[in-house]
Short mmCIF file of C-alpha atoms in Angstrom, two decimals:
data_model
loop_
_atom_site.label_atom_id
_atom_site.label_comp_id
_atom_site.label_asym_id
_atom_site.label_seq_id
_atom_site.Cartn_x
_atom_site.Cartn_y
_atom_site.Cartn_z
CA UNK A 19 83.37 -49.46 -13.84
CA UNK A 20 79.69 -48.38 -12.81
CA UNK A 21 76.72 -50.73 -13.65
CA UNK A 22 73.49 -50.86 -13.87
CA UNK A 23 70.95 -53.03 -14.87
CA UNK A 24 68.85 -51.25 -17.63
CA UNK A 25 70.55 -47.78 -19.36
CA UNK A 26 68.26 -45.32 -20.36
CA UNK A 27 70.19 -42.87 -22.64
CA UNK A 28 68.28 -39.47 -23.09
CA UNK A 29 65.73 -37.76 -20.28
CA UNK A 30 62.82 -36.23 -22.14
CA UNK A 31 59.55 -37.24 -21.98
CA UNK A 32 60.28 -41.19 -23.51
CA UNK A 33 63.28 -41.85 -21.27
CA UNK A 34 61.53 -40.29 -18.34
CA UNK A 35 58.74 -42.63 -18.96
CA UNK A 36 61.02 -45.68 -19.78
CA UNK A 37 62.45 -45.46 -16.51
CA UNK A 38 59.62 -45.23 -14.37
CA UNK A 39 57.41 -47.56 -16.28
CA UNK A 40 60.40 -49.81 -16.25
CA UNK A 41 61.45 -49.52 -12.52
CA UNK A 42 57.14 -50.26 -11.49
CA UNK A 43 57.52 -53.16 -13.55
CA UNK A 44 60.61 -54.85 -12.87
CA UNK A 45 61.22 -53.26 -8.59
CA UNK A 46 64.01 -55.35 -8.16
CA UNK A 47 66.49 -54.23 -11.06
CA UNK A 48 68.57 -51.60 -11.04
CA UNK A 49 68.09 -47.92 -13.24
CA UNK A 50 69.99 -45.56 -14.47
CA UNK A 51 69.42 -42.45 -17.01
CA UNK A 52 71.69 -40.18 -18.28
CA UNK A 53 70.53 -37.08 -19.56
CA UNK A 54 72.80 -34.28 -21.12
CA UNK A 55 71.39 -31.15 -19.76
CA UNK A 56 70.14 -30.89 -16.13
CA UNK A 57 67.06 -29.15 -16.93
CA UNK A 58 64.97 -30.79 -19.57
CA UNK A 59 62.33 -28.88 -21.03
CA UNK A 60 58.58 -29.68 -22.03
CA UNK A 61 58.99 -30.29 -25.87
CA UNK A 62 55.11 -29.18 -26.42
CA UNK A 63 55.44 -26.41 -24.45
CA UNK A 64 58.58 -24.98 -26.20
CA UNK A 65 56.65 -22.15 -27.95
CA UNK A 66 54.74 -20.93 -25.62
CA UNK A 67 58.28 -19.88 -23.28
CA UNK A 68 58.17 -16.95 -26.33
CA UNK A 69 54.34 -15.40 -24.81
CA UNK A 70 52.43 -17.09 -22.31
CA UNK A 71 54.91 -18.04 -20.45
CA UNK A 72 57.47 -15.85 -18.45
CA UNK A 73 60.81 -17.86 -18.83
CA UNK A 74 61.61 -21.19 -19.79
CA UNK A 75 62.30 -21.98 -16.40
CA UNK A 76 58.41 -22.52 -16.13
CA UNK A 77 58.70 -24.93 -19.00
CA UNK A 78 60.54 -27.88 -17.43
CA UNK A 79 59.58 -31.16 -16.65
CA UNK A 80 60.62 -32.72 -13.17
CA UNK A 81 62.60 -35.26 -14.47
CA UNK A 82 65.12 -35.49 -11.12
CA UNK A 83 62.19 -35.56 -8.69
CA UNK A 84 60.23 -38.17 -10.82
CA UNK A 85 63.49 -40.30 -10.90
CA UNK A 86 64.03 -40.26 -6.99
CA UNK A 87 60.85 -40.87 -6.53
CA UNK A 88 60.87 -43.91 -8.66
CA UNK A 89 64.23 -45.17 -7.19
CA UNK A 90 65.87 -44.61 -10.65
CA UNK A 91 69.35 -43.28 -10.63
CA UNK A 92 70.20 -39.86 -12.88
CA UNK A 93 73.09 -38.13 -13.88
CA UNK A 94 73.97 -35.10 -15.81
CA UNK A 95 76.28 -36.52 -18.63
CA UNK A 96 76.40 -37.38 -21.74
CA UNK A 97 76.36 -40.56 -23.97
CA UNK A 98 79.34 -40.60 -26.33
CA UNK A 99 79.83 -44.41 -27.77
CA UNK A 100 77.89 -47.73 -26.68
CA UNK A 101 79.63 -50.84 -27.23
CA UNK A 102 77.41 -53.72 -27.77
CA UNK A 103 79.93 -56.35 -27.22
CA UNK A 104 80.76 -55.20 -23.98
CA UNK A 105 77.73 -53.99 -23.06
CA UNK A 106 78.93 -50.83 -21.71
CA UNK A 107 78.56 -47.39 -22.60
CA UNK A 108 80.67 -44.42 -22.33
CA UNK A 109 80.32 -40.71 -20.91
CA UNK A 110 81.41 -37.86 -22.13
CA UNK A 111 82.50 -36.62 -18.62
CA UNK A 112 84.84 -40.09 -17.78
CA UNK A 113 83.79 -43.26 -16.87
CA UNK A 114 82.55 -46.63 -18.03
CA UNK A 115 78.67 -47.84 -17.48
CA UNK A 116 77.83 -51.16 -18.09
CA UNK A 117 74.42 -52.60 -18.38
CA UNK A 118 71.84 -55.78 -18.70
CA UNK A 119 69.52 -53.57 -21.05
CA UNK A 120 69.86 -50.44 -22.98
CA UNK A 121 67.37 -47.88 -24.11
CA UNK A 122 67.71 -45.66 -26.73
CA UNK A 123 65.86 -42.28 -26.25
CA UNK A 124 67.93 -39.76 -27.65
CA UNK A 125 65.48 -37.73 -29.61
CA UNK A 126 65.66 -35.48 -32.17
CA UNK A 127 67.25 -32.50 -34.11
CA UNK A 128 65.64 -29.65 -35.66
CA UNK A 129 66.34 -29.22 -39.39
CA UNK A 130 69.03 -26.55 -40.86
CA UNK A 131 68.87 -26.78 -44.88
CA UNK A 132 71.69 -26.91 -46.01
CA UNK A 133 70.73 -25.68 -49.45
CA UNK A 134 69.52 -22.61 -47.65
CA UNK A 135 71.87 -19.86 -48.64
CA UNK A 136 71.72 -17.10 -45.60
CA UNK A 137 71.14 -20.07 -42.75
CA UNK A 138 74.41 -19.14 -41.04
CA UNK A 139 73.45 -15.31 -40.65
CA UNK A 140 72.27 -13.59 -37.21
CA UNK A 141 69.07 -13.78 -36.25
CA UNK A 142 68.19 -17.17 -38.19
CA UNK A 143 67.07 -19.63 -35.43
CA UNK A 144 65.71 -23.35 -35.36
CA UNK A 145 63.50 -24.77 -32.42
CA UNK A 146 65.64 -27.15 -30.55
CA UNK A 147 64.66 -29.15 -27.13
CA UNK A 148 67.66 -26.80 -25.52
CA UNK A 149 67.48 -24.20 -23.09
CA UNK A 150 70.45 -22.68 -23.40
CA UNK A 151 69.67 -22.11 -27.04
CA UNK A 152 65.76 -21.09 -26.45
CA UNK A 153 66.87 -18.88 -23.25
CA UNK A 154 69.92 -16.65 -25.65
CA UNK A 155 67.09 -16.78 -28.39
CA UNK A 156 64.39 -15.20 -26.61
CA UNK A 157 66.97 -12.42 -25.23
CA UNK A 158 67.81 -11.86 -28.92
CA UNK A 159 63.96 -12.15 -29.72
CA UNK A 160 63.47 -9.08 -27.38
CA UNK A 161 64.80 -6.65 -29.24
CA UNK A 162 63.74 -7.50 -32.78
CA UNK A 163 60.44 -6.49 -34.23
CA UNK A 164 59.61 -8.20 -37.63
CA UNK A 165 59.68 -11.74 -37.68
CA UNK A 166 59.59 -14.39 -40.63
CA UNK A 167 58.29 -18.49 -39.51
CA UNK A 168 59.13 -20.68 -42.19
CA UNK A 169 56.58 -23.75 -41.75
CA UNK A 170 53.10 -23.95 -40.35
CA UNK A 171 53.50 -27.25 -39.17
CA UNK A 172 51.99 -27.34 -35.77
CA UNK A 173 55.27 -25.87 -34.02
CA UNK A 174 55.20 -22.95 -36.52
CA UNK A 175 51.56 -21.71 -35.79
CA UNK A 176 52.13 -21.63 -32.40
CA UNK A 177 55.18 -19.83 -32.50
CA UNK A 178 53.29 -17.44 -34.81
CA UNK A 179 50.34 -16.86 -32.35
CA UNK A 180 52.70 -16.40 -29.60
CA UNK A 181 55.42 -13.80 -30.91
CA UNK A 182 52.06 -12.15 -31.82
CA UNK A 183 50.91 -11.99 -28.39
CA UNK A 184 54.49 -10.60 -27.25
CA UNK A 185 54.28 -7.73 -29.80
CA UNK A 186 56.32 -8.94 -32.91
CA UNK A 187 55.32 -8.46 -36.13
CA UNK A 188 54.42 -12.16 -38.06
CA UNK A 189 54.20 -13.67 -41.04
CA UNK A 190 54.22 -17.34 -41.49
CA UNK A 191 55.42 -18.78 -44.92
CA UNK A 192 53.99 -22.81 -45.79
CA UNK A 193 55.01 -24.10 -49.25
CA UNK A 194 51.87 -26.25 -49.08
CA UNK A 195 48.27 -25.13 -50.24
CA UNK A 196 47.23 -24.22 -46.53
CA UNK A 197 48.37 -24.69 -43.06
CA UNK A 198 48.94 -27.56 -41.04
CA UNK A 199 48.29 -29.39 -44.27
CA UNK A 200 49.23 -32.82 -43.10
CA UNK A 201 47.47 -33.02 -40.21
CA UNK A 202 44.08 -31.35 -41.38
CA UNK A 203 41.95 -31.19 -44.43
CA UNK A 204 41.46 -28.10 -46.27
CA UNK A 205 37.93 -26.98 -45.25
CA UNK A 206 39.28 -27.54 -41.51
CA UNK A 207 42.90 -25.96 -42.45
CA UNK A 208 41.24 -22.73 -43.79
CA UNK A 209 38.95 -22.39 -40.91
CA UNK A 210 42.36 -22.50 -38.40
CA UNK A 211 44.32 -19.90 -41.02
CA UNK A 212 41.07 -17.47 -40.44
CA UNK A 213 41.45 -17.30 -36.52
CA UNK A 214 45.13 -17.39 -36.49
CA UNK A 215 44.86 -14.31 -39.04
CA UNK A 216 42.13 -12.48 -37.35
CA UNK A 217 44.83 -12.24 -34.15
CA UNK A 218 47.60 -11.00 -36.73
CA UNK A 219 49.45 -13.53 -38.05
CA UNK A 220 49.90 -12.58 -41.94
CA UNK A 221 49.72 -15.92 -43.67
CA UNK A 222 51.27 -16.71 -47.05
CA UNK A 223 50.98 -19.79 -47.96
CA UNK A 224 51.87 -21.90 -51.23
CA UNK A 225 54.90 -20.68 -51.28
CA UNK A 226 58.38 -21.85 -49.71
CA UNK A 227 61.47 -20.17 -49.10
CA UNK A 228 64.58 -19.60 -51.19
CA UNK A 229 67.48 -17.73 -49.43
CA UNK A 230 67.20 -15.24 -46.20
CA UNK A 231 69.58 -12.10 -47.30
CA UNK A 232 71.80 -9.79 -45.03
CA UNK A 233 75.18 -8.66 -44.36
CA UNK A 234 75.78 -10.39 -41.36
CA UNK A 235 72.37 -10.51 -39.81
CA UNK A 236 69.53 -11.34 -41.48
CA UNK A 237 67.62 -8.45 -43.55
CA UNK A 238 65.22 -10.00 -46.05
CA UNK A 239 63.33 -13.36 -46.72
CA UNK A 240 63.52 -14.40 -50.60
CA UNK A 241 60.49 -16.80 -51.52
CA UNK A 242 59.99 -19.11 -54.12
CA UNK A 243 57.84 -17.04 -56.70
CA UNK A 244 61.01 -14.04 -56.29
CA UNK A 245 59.04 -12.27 -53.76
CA UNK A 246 61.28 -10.40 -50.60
CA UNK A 247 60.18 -9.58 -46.95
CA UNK A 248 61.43 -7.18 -45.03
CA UNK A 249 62.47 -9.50 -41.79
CA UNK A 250 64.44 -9.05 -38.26
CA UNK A 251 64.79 -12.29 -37.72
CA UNK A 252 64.01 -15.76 -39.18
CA UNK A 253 62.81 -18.71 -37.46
CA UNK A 254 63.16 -21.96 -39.37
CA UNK A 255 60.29 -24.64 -38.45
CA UNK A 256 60.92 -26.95 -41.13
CA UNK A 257 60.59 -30.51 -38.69
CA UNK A 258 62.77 -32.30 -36.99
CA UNK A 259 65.46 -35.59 -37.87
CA UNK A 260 66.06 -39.28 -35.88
CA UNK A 261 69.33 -38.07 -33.81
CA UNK A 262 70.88 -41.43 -34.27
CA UNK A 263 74.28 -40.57 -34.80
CA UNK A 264 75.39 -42.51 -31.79
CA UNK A 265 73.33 -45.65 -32.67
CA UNK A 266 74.85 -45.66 -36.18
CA UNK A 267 78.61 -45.35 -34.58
CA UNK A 268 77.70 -48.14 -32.51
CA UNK A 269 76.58 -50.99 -35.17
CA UNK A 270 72.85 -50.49 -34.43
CA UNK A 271 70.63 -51.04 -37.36
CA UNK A 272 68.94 -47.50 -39.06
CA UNK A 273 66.67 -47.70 -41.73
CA UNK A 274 66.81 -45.77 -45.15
CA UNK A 275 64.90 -42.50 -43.39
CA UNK A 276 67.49 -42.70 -40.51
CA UNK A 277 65.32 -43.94 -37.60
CA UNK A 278 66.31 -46.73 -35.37
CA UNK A 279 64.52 -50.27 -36.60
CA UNK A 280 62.66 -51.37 -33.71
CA UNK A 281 59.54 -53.97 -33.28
CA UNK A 282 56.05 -53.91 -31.92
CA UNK A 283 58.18 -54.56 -28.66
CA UNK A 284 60.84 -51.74 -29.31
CA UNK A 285 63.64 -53.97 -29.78
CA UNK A 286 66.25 -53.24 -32.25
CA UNK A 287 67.87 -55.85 -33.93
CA UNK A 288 70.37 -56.28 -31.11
CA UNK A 289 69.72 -58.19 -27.87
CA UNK A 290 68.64 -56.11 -25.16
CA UNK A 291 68.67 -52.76 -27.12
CA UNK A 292 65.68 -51.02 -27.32
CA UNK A 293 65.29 -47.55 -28.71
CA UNK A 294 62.20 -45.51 -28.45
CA UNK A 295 60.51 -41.88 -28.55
CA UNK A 296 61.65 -39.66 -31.96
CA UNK A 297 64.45 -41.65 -32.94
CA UNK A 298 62.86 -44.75 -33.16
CA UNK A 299 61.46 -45.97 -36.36
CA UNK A 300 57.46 -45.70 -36.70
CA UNK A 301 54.64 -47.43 -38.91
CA UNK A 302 51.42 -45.98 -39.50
CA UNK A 303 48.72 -47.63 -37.41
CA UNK A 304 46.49 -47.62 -40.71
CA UNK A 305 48.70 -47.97 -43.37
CA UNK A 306 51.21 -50.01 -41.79
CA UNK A 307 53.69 -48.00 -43.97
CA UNK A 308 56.97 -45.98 -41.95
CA UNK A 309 56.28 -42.53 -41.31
CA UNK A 310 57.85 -39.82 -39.47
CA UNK A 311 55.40 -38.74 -36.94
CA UNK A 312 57.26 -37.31 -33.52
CA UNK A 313 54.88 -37.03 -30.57
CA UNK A 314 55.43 -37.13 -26.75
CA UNK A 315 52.34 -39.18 -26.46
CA UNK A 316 53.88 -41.75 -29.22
CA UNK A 317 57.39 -41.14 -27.50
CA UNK A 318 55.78 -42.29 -24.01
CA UNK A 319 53.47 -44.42 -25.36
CA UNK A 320 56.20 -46.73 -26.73
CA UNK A 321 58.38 -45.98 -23.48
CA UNK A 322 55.68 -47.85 -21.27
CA UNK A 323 55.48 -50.92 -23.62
CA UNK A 324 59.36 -50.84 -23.87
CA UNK A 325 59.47 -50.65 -20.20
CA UNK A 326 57.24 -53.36 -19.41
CA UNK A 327 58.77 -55.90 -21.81
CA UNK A 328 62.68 -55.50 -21.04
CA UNK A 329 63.41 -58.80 -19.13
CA UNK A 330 59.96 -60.65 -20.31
CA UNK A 331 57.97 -60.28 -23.51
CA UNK A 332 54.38 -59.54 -22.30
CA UNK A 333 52.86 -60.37 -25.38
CA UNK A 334 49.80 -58.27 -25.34
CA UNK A 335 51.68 -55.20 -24.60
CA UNK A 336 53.06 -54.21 -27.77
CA UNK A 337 53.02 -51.20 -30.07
CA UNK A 338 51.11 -51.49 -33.16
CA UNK A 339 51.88 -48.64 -34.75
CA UNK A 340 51.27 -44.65 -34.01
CA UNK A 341 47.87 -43.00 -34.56
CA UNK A 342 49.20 -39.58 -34.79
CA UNK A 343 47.00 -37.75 -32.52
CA UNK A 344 47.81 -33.96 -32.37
CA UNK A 345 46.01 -30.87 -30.79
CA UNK A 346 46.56 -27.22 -30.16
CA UNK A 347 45.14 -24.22 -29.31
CA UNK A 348 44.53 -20.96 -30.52
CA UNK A 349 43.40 -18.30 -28.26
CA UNK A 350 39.93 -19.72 -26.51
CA UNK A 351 40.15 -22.05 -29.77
CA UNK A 352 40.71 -25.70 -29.51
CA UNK A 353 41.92 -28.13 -32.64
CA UNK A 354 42.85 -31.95 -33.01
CA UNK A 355 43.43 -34.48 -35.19
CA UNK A 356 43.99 -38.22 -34.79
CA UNK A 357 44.44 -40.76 -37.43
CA UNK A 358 44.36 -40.32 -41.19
CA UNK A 359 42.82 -37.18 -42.71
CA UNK A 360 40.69 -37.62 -45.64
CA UNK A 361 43.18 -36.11 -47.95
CA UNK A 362 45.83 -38.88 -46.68
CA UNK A 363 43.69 -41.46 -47.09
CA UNK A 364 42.80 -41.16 -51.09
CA UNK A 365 46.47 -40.44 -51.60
CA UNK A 366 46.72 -43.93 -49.86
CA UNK A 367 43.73 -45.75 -52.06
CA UNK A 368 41.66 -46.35 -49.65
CA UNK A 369 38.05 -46.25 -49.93
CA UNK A 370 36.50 -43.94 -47.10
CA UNK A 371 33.51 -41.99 -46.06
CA UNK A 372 33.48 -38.80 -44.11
CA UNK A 373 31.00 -37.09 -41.90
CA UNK A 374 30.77 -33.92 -40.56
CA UNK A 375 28.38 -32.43 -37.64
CA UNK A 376 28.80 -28.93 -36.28
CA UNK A 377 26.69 -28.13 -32.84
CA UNK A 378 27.93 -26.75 -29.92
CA UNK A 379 30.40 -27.76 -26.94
CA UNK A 380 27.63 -26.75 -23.88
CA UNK A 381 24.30 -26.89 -23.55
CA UNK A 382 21.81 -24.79 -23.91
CA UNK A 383 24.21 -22.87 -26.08
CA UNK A 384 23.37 -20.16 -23.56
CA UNK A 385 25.97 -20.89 -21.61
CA UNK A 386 28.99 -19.00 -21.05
CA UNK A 387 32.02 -19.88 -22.61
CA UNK A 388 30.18 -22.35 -24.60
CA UNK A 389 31.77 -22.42 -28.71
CA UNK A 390 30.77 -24.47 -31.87
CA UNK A 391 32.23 -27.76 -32.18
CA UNK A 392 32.78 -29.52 -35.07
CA UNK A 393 33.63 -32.91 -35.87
CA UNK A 394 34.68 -34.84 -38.81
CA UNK A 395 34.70 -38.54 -39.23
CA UNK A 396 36.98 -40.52 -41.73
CA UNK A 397 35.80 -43.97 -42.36
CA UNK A 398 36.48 -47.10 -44.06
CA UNK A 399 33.63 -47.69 -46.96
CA UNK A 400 33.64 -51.31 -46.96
CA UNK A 401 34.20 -52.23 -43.35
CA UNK A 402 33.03 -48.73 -41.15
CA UNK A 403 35.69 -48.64 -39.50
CA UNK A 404 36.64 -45.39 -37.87
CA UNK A 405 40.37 -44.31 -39.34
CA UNK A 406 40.18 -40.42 -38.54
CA UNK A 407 38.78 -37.52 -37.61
CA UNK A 408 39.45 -34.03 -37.04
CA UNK A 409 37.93 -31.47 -34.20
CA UNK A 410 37.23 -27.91 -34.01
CA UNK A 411 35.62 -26.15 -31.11
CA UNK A 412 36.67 -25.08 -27.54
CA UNK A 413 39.79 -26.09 -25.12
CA UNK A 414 38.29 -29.63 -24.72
CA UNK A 415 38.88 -30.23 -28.34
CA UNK A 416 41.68 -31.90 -26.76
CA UNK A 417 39.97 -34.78 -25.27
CA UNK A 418 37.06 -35.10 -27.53
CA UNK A 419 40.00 -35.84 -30.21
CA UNK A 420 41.88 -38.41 -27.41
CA UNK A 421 38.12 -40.23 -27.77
CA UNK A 422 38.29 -40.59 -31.37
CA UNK A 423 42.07 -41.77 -30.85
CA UNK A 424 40.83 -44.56 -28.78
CA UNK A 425 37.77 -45.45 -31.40
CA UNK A 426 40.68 -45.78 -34.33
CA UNK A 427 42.78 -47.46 -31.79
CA UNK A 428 40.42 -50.60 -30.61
CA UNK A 429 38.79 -50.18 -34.51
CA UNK A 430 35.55 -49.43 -33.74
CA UNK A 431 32.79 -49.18 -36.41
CA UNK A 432 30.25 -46.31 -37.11
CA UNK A 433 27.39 -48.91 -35.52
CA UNK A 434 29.62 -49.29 -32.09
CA UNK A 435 30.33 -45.44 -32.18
CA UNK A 436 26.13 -44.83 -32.26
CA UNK A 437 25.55 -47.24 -29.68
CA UNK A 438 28.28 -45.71 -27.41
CA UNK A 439 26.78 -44.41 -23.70
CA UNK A 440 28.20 -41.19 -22.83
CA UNK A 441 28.23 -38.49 -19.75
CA UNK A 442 27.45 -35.46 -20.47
CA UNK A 443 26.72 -31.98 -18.60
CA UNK A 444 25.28 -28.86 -19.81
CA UNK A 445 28.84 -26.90 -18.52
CA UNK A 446 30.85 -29.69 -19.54
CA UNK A 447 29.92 -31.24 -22.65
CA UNK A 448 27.60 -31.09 -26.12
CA UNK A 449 23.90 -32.33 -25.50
CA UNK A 450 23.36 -35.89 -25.39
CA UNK A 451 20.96 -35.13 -28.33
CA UNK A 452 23.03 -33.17 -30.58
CA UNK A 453 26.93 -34.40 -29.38
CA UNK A 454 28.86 -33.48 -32.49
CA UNK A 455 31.21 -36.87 -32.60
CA UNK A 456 27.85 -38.86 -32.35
CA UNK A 457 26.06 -37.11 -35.13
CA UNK A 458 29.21 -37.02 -37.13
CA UNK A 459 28.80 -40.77 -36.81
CA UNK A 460 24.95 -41.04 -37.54
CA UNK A 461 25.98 -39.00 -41.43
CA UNK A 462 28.28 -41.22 -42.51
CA UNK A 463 25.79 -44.29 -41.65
CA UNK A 464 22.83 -42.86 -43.37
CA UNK A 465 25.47 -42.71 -46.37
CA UNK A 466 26.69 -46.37 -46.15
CA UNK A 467 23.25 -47.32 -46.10
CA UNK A 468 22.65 -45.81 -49.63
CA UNK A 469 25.72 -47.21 -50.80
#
């Protein structure tokens, strides 16, 4: 029987990270992942394989060459029962692994209704983390000209924008009142809908879907409200479940929305089990309440504190729940959101006060490239505390939202945020006069000063 020190089932971005975080930390222990597919692809950069990209095979991560480099062991296999007794785990392929410490990082699974009359035909496809699946999908994709996204989640409008780009004809169906609707308010969600429109995405929205027709393949989408659309093919972005099927068989505790339970150290409720990345249960960092936010940056987020604590609690390194910072892009259009939107945060009873600048991301505004930038502010009423905020503006949307991320993070206050010192450059950044998350900032404390 093969052993190893620490396990790390499952090779996408929070195994990856596990392992190297966890070999740095601890130099002297063995590690060994096992992954089920040899080529592991970027989950965030899944949709863009179907335009931007030329195959899939310039979507994957170097998992291998970060692993050798690292002095971590991998193999191609897969994970088919742990035994917690025993401590051992065994492959698919033959063969026994035992192990010191385990790590959970199998993922997730994208959902298939299965209420959805019509789900089984041709031509109906899901998003999975496979490339197999994604490669015989976008050979299918080739040939088919009207196309039907159920969900404008983040996933879905960048599918949208993408089989756009590549020629196919679009239309994205959300059940809610506007896209992206958990992740953005309205008067930002509408804004997003208008771009991704004006490039030729027909948007219908408020309205979810009730069975895809066809004899064999799929023909039609049936909505809701008894409309039909005339569709090719069908792909179903409805989010993703906690693949935990192999924790469950094993004894290993899953709560009620079928996560693993984990702590602020990402230990299960079994010795020397952790579990981390999309199947691994998550609190709000807010709220404090479970929610089912899958990220990479959560995934590897919690992969470095679970690698650093394995053999020694390090008490300051723990995870304290996920933020929920997302971003995308739209053409020369940059988004992000981090933290609770103000819509989330009534619904939750708390007390906040927004802000909301709009300038520009250069300066003079002159300058080329240079777009409007506009930032929102959520914050506590009674403390001014910074507990979201939402960006629009160019490609560095991106790290202006990563900023605000770190502001909720270490809890700063609408006073610290004014007093900040920032860098900025007239190619690089807003003026250090006008800079959008600043001013944002200075609104909501002239209105907690006429509270």
């Amino acid at each position: 029987m093969k052993t190893t020190d620490v396990l790390i089932i499952g090779g996408s971005a929070a195994g990856m990270v596990a392992a190297v975080t966890g070999k740095s930390s601890w130099s002297d222990k063995s590690f060994t992942l096992v992954k089920k597919q040899k080529d592991v692809m970027v989950p965030c950069g899944i949709p863009y394989i179907f335009g931007t990209l030329d195959s899939s095979q310039l979507n994957i991560m170097p998992v291998d060459n970060m692993m050798a480099k690292a002095g971590v062991e991998s193999l191609v296999d897969e994970v088919i029962a742990i035994d917690k007794k025993a401590k051992t785990a065994t492959l698919k392929e033959g063969g026994i692994i035992g192990y010191d410490k385990l790590v959970i990082a199998t993922g997730s699974r994208p959902v298939l209704p299965k209420w959805l009359k019509g789900a089984d035909l041709d031509n109906v496809f899901v998003i999975p983390k496979d490339k197999t699946y994604l490669d015989d999908m976008k050979e299918k994709m080739n040939g088919l000209k009207k196309v039907v996204v159920i969900g404008a989640g983040f996933i879905g409008v960048e599918f949208s924008d993408e089989l756009v780009k590549s020629g196919h004809d679009v239309t994205l169906v959300e059940k809610e009142t506007c896209i992206l609707y958990s992740a953005f308010d309205d008067e930002v969600a509408s804004r997003i809908g208008d771009i991704l429109s004006a490039r030729g995405v027909k948007i219908i929205t408020g309205n979810g879907i009730s069975e895809v027709m066809g004899s064999g393949k799929v023909e039609k989408v049936k909505l809701e409200n008894g409309d039909t659309l005339e569709a090719d093919a069908v792909i179903l972005s409805m989010g993703y479940r906690p693949n935990t099927e192999l924790a469950v068989n094993a004894g290993i505790f899953v709560d009620e929305g079928g996560f693993i339970a984990v702590d602020e150290y990402m230990r299960t409720h079994d010795k020397d089990i952790f579990a981390i990345g999309d199947c691994a249960q998550k609190r709000d960092f807010v709220t404090r309440k479970r929610v089912p936010t899958m990220l990479a940056s959560t995934a590897c987020a919690e992969a470095r504190v679970a690698g650093m604590n394995l053999f020694n609690i390090h008490v300051v390194k723990t995870f304290s729940g996920t933020i929920g910072i997302y971003s995308t892009a739209i053409g020369e259009y940059g988004f992000g959101t981090a933290g609770l939107i103000e819509r989330r945060a009534l619904e939750e009873e708390i007390s906040v006060i927004t802000g909301t600048f709009e300038g520009v991301d250069r300066h003079p505004g002159n300058l080329p490239d240079t777009h409007k930038q506009m930032v929102k502010l959520v914050v506590a009423k009674y403390s001014g505390v910074i507990i979201g905020g939402e960006v629009i503006g160019g490609l560095s949307a991106g790290e202006l939202t990563n900023v605000i991320g770190l502001a909720i993070e270490n809890r700063m206050s609408v006073n610290s945020l004014l007093i900040s010192q920032i860098g900025t450059h007239p190619c690089l950044t807003a003026s250090p006069a006008a800079y959008p998350l600043i001013k944002a900032a200075e609104v909501v404390a002239t209105k907690l000063r006429h509270l």
